[in-house]
Coordinates of C-alpha atoms in Angstrom, one line a residue:
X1364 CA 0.0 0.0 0.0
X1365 CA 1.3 3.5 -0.8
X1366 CA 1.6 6.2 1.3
X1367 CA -0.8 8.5 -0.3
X1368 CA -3.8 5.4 -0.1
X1369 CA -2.4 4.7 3.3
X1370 CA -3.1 9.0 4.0
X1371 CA -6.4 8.5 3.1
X1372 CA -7.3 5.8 5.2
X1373 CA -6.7 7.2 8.3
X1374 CA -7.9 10.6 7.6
X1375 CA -10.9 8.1 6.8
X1376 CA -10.8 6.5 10.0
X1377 CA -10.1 9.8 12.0
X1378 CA -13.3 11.2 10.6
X1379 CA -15.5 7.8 11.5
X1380 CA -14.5 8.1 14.6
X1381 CA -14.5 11.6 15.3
X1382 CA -18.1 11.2 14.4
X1383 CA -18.5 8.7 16.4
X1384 CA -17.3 10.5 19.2
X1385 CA -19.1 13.3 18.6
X1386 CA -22.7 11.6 18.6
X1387 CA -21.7 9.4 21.4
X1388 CA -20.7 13.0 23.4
X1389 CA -24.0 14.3 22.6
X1390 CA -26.0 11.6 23.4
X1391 CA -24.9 11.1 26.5
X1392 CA -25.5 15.1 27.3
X1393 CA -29.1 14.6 26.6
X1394 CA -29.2 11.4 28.7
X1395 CA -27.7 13.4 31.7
X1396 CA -29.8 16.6 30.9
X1397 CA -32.8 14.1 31.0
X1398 CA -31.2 12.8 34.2
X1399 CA -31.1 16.0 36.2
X1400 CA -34.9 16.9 35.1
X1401 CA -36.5 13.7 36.0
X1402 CA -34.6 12.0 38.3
X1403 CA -32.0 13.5 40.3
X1404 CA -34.4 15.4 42.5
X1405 CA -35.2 11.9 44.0
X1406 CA -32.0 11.1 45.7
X1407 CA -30.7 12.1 49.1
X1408 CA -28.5 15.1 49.0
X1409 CA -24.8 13.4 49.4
X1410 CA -26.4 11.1 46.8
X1411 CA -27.1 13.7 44.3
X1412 CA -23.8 15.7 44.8
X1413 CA -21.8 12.5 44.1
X1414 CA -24.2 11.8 41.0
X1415 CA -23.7 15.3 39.3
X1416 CA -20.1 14.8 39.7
X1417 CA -20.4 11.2 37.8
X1418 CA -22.6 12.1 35.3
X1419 CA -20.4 14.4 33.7
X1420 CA -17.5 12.3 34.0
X1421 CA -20.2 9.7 31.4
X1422 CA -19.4 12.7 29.1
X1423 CA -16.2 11.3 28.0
X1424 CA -17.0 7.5 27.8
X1425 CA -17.4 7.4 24.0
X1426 CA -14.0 9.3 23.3
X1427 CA -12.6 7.0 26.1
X1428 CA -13.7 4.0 24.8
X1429 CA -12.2 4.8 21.4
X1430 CA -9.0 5.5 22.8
X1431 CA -9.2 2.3 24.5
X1432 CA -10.1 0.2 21.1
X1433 CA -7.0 2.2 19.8
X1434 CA -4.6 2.1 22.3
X1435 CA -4.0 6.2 22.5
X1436 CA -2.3 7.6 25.9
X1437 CA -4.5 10.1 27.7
X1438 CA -1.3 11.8 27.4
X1439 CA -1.5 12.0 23.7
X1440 CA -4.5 14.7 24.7
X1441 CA -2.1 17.2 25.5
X1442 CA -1.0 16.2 29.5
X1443 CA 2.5 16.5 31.0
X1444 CA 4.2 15.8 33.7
X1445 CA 6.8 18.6 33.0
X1446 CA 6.2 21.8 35.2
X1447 CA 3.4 21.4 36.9
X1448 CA 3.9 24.2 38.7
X1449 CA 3.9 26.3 36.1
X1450 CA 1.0 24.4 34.3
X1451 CA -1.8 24.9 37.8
X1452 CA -0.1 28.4 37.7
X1453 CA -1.0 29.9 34.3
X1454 CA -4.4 28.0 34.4
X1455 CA -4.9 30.2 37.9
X1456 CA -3.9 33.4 36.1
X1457 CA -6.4 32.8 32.9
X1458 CA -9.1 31.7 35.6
X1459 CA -8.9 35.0 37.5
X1460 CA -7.8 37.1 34.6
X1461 CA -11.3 35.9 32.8
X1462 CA -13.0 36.2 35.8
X1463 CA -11.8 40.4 36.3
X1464 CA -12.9 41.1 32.6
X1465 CA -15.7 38.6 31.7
X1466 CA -17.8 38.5 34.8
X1467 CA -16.5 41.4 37.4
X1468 CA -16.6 44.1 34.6
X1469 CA -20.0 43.4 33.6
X1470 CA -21.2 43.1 36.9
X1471 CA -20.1 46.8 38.0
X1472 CA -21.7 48.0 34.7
X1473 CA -24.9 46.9 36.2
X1474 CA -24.9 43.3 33.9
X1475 CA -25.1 41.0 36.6
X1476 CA -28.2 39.2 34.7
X1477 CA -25.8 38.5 32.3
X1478 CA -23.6 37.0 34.1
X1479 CA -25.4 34.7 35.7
X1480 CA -28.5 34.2 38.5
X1481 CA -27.3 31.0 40.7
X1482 CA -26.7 32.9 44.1
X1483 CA -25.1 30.8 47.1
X1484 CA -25.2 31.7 50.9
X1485 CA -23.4 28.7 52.4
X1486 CA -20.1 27.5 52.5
X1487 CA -21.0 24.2 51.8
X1488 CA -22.7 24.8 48.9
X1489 CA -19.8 27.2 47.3
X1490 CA -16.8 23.9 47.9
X1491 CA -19.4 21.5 46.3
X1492 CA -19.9 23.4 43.8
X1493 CA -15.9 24.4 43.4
X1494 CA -15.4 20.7 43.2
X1495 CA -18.4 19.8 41.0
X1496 CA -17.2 22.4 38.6
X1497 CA -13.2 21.7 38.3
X1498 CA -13.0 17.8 38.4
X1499 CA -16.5 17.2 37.0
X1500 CA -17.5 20.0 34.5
X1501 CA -13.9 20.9 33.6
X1502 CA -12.0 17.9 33.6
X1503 CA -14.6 16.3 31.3
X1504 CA -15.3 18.8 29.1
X1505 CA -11.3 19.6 28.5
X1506 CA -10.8 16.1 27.7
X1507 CA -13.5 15.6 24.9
X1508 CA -13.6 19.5 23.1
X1509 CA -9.6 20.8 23.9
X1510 CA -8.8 17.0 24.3
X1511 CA -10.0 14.4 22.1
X1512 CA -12.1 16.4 19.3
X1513 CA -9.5 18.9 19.2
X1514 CA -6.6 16.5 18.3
X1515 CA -8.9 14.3 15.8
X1516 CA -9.2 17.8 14.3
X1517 CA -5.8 18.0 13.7
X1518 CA -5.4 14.1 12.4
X1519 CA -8.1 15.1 10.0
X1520 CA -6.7 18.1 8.6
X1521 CA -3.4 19.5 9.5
X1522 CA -4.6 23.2 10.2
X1523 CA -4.5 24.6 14.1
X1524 CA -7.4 27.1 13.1
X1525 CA -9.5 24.7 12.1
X1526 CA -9.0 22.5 14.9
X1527 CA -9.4 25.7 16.8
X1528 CA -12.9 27.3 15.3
X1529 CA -14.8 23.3 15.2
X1530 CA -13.5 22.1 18.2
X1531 CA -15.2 25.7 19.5
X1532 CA -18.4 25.7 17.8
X1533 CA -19.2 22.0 19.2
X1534 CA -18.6 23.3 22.9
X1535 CA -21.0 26.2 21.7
X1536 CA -23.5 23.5 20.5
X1537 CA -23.0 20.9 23.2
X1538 CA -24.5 23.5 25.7
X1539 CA -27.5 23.4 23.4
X1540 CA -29.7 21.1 26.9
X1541 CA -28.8 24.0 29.2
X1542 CA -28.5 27.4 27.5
X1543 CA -30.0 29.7 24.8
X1544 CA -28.7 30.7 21.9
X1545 CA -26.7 33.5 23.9
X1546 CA -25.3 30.8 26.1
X1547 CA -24.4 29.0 23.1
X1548 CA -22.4 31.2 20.8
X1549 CA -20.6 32.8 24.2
X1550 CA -19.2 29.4 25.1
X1551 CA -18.3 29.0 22.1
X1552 CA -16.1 32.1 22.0
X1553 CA -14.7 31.0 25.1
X1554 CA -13.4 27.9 24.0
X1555 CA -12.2 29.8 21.1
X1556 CA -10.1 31.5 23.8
X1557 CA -9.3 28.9 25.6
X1558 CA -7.5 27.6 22.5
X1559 CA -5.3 30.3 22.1
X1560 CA -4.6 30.7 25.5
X1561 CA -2.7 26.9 24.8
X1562 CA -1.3 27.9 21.6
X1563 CA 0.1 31.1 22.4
X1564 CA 0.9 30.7 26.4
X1565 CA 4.1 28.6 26.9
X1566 CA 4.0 26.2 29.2
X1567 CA -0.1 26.2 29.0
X1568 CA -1.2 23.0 28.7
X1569 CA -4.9 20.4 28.9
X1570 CA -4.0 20.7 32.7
X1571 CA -3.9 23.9 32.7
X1572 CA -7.3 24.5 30.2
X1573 CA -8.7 21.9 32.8
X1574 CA -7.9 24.2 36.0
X1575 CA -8.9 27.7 34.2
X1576 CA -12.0 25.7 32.8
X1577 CA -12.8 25.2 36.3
X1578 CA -12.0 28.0 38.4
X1579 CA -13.5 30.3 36.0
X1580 CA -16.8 28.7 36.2
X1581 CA -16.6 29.0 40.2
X1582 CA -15.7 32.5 39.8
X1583 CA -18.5 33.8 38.5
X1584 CA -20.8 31.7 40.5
X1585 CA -18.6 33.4 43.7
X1586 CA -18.9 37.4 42.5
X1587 CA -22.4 36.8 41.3
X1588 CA -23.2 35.6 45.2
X1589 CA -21.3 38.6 46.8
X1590 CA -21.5 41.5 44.8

């Protein structure tokens, strides 16, 4: 087989199971989103925080299970070991630098229904939801869109950008369950951002997407309950 037929396959494959991936991804979401109408309500309290943590980790079990069939490294997503200092670091200094312009801004300029309208008054309730949002929301949605989807992107077609803007507008569309239109096309935008913050930050890596991811999110969930 020559090189250029071999090419071909596996931009074939890349595509059959980026696809797969894809649907798989949203499938579950509507399966959880179904989940939290109809069911979760029914369980105890500790039994409902550990659920919402779980469910999202589902998120990633069709890109998982491909990885498994193919024998790719989670590592191959974009994780290192090197620096990891430096990695939790700059994924602080995007969460709070996000957080100043994207949600404290708007709320001094008298936007604060903008922002967001989930208010907490307990301590408890601001730690679960610090840990809900970095290791489930964030870990699992860095590992499919900046993760897997973003590096079958590039197998596909050997172009950052258009890793970069598809990648993006299926983040946009994958909070279709739980947001408007609004919602959508500002996520979107953020994960454009969140991409370049990787490719033009040294040192920023899918750790460090993970922990901005994350904090950011509690951020605003924080200066929308005190200010």
């Amino acid at each position: 087989m020559d090189n250029s037929k071999a090419l071909k396959l596996k931009n074939k494959s890349s595509v059959t199971q980026l696809l797969i991936a894809i649907a798989g991804t949203f499938a579950v979401a509507y399966g959880v989103f179904l989940f939290n109408q109809h069911l979760l309500r029914t369980f105890s309290l500790p039994s409902r925080m550990i659920l919402m943590i779980v469910t999202q980790w589902l998120l990633f079990l069709v890109p998982g299970l491909l990885m498994l069939v193919n024998r790719e490294k989670i590592s191959s997503l974009g994780f290192t070991k090197e620096n990891l200092g430096r990695q939790i670091g700059i994924g602080l200094l995007i969460a709070v630098s996000m957080s100043l312009v994207l949600t404290v801004l708007p709320i001094l300029l008298g936007f604060k229904d903008l922002v967001g309208d989930e208010s907490y008054t307990e301590i408890w309730q601001f730690a679960f939801e610090f840990i809900y949002l970095l290791f489930g929301v964030a870990l699992a949605e860095e590992l499919i869109f900046r993760g897997y989807i973003f590096h079958k992107l590039l197998e596909i077609k050997n172009s950052r950008w258009f890793a970069i803007i598809i990648s993006s507008l299926l983040f946009g569309l994958f909070h279709i369950f739980n947001g408007n239109i609004i919602q959508i096309f500002a996520t979107a935008l953020i994960g454009v951002l969140y991409c370049i913050f990787r490719e033009k930050i040294k040192g920023c890596t899918l750790l460090s997407l993970i922990i901005a991811h994350g904090v950011y999110d509690f951020l605003i969930r924080l200066w929308v309950s005190v200010l």
